[in-house]
mmCIF file of C-alpha atoms in Angstrom:
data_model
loop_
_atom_site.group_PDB
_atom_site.id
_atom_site.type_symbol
_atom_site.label_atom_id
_atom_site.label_comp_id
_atom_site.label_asym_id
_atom_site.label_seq_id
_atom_site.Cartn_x
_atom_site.Cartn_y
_atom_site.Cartn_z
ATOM 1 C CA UNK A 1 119.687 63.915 -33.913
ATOM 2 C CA UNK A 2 119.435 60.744 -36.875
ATOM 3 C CA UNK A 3 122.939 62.521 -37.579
ATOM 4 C CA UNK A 4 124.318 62.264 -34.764
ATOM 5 C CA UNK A 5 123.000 58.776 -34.206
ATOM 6 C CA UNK A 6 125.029 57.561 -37.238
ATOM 7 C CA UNK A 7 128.246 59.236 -36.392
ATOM 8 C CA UNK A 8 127.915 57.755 -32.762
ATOM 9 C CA UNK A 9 127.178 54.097 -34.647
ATOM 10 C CA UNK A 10 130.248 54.438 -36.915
ATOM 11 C CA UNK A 11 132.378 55.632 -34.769
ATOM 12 C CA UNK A 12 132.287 52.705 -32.532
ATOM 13 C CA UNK A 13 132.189 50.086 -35.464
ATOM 14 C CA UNK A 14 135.252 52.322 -37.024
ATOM 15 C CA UNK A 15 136.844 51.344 -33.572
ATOM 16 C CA UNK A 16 135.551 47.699 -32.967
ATOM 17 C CA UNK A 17 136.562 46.966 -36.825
ATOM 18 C CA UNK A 18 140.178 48.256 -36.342
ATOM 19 C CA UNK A 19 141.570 48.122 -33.152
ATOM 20 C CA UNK A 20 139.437 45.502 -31.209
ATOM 21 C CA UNK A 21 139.251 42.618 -33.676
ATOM 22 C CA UNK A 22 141.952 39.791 -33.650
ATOM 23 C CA UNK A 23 142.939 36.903 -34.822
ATOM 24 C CA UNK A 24 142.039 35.285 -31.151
ATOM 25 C CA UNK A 25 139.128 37.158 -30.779
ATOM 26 C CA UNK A 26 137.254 36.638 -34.339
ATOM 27 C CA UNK A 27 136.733 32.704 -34.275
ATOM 28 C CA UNK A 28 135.573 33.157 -30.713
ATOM 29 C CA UNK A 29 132.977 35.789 -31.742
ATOM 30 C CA UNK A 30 132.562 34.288 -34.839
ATOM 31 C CA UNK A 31 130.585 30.994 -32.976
ATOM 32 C CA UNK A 32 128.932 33.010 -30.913
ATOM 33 C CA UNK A 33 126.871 35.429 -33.383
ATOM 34 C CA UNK A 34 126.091 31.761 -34.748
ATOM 35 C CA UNK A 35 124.370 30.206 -31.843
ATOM 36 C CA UNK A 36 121.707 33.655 -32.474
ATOM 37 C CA UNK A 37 121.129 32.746 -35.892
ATOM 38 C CA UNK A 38 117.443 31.671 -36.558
ATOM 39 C CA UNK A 39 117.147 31.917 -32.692
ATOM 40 C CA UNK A 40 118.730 28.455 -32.738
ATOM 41 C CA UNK A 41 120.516 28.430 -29.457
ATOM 42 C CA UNK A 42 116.760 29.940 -27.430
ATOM 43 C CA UNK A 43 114.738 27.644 -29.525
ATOM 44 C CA UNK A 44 116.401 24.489 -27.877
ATOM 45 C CA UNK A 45 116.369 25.527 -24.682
ATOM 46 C CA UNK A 46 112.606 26.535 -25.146
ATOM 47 C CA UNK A 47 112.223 22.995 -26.105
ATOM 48 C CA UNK A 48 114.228 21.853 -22.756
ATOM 49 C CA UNK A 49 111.740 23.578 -20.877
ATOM 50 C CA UNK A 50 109.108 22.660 -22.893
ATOM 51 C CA UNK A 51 109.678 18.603 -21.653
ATOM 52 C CA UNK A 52 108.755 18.928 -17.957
ATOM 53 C CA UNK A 53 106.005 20.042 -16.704
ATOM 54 C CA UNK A 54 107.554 22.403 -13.487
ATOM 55 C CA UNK A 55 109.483 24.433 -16.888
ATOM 56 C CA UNK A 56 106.812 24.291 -19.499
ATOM 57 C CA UNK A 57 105.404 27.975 -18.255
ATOM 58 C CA UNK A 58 109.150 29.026 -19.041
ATOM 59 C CA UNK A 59 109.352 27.341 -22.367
ATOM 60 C CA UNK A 60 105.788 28.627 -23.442
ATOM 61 C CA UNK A 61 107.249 32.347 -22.937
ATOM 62 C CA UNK A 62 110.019 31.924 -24.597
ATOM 63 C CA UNK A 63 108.332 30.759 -27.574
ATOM 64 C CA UNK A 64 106.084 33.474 -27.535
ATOM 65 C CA UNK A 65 108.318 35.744 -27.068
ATOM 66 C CA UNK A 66 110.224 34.622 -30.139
ATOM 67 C CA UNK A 67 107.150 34.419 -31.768
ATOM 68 C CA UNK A 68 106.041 38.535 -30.991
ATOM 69 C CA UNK A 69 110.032 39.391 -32.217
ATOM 70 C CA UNK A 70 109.273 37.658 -35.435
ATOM 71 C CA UNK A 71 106.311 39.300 -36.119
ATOM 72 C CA UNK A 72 106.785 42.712 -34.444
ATOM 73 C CA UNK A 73 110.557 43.268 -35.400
ATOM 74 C CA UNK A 74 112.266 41.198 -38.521
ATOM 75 C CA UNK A 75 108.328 41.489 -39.934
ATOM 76 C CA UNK A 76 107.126 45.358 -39.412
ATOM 77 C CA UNK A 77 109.559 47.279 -37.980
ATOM 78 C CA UNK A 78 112.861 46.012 -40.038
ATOM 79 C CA UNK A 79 110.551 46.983 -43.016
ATOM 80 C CA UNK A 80 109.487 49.979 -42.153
ATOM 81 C CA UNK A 81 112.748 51.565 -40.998
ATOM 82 C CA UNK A 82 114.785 50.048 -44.154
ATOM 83 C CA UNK A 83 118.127 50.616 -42.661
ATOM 84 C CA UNK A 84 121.162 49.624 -44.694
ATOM 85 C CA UNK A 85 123.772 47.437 -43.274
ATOM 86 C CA UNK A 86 126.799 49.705 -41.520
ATOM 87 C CA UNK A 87 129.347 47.476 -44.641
ATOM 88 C CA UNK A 88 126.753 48.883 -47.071
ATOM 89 C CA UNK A 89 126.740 52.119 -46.125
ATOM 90 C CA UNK A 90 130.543 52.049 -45.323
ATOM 91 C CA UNK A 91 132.743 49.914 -47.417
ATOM 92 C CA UNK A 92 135.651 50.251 -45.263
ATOM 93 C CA UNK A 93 133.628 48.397 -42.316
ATOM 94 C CA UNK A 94 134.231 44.779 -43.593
ATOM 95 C CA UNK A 95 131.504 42.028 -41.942
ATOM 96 C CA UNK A 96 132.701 38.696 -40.869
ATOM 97 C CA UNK A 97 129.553 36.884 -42.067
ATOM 98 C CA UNK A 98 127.435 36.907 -44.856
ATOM 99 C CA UNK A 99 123.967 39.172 -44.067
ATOM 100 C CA UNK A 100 120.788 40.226 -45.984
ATOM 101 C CA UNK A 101 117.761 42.397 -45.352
ATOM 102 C CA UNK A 102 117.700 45.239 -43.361
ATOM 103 C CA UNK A 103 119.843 46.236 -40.538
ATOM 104 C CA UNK A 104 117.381 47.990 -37.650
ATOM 105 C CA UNK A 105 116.934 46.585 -34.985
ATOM 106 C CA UNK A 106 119.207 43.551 -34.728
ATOM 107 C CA UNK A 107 116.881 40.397 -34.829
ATOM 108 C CA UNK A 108 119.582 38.358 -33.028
ATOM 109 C CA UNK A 109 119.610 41.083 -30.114
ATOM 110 C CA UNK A 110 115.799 41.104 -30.082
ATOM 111 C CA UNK A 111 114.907 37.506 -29.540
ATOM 112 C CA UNK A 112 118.346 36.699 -27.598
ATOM 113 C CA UNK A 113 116.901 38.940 -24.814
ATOM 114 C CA UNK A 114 113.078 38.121 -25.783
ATOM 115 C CA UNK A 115 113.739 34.203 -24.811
ATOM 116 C CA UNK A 116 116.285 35.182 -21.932
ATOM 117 C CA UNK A 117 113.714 37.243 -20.566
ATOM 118 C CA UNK A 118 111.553 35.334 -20.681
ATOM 119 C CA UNK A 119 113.533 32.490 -19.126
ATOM 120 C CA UNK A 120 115.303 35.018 -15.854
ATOM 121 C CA UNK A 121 111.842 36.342 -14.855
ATOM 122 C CA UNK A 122 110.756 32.230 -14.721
ATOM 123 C CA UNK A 123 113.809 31.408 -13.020
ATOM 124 C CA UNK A 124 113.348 34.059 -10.723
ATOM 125 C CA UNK A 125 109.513 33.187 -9.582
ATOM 126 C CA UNK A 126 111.783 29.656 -9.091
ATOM 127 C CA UNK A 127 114.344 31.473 -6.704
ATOM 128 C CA UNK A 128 117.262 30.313 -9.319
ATOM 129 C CA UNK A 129 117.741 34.117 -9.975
ATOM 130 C CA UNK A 130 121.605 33.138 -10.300
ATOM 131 C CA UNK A 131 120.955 30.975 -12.912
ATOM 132 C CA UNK A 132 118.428 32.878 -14.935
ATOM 133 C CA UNK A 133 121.171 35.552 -15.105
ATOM 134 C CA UNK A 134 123.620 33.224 -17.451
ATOM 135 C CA UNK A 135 120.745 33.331 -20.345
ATOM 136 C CA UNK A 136 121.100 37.167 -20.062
ATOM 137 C CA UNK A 137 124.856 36.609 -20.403
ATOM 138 C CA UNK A 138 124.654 34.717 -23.473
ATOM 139 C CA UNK A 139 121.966 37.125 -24.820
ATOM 140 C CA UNK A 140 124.631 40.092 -24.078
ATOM 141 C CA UNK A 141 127.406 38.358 -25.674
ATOM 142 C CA UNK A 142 124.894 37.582 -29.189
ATOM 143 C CA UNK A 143 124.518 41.078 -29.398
ATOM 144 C CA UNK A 144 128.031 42.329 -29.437
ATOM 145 C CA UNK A 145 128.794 39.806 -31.954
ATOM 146 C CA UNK A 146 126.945 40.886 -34.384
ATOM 147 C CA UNK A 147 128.541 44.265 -33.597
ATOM 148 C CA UNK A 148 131.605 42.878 -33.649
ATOM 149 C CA UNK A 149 130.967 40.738 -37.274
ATOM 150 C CA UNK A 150 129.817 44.458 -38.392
ATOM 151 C CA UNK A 151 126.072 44.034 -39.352
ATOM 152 C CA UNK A 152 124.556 45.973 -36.647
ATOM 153 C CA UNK A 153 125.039 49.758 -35.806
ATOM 154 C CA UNK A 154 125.070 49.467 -31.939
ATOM 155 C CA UNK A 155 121.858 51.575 -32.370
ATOM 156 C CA UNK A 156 120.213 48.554 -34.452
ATOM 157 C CA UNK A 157 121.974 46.195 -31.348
ATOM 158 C CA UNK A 158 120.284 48.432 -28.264
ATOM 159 C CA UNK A 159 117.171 48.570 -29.723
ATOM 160 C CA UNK A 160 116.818 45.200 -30.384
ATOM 161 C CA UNK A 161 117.486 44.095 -26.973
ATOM 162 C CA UNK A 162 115.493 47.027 -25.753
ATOM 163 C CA UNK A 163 112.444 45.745 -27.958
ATOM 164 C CA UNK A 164 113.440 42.211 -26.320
ATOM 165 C CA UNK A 165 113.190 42.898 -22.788
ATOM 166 C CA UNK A 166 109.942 44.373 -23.178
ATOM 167 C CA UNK A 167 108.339 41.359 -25.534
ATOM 168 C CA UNK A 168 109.702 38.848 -22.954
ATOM 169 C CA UNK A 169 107.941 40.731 -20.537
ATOM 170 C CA UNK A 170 104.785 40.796 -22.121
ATOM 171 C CA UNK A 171 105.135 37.409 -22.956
ATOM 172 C CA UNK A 172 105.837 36.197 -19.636
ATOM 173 C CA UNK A 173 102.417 38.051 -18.213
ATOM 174 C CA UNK A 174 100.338 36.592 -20.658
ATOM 175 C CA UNK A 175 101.417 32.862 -20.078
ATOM 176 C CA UNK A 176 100.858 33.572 -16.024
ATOM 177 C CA UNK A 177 97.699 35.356 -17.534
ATOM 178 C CA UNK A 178 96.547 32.618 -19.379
ATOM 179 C CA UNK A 179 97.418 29.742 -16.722
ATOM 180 C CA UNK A 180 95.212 32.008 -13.981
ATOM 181 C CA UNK A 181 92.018 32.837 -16.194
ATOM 182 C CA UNK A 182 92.052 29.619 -17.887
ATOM 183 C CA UNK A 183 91.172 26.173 -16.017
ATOM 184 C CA UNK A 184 92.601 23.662 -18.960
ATOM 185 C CA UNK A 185 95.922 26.144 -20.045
ATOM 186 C CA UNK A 186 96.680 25.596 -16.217
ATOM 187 C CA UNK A 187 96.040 21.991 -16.766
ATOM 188 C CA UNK A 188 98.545 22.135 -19.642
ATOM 189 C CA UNK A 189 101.128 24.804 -17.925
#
């Protein structure tokens, strides 16, 4: 199955790498992977939501949820699996950017969709379900950068995002948790 797994993953780099990448296409894809990096581009809109009170719930989960993909995925699981990058395994895959550590799962997939999670399932309970959609967008578009910059099997990218979805879940019921069982987090929420 792990075989078939890695064939699958190369396969579709093999493909991104030569017939999908261009000249247009790269500097494009190039800025996006960037706004991922350090969760930079869902740690300022955390703090955005963080300012008024109505969007503090939403900027509380996001931050959590950020916080759980630190510790759960770049911090156990990245260490535990010890998966090479696809240019170390392959040399003919070249990456775009420079990239350390391990390669499962994609830490800009998981807290992309952790924090836009986290932000669509506030937006929704605001009945701007249209809008909480564009986060996922972006989050989307993160993770096939960094298959597209060749540092991520698209196993490493779907997990992540997977693993994502689910901590922005859980980190979205334990803010509403908190704010209902608590009389002074709903104060501050």
């Amino acid at each position: 199955m792990l075989e078939l797994i890695q064939s699958t993953d190369y396969a579709i780099l093999h493909v991104l790498c030569e017939q999908v990448r261009s000249a247009v296409l790269t500097p494009v894809m190039l800025c996006i992977t960037h706004l991922g990096d350090g969760g930079a581009v869902w740690l300022v809109l955390a703090a955005l939501c963080l300012v008024r009170r109505p969007t503090r719930r939403c900027g509380v989960a996001m931050l959590l949820a950020l916080l759980l993909g630190l510790l759960v995925g770049n911090l156990a699981i990245k260490n535990l699996v010890a998966r090479p990058r696809p240019f170390e395994t392959y040399p003919e895959l070249v990456n775009l950017v420079a990239q350390g550590g391990y390669s499962f799962p994609s830490a800009h997939a998981m807290s992309s969709f952790a924090a836009a999670t986290g932000l669509f399932l506030f937006c929704r309970s605001w009945g701007r379900t249209a809008l909480g959609v564009l986060p996922l967008v972006l989050a989307a578009l993160i993770a096939f950068s960094r298959l597209y910059v060749c540092v991520h099997y698209p196993s490493d990218v779907v997990c992540g995002a997977l693993l994502g979805v689910l901590l922005g879940c859980l980190a979205t019921y334990l803010v509403k948790r908190a704010r209902q069982r608590f009389p002074r987090v709903k104060e501050l929420l």
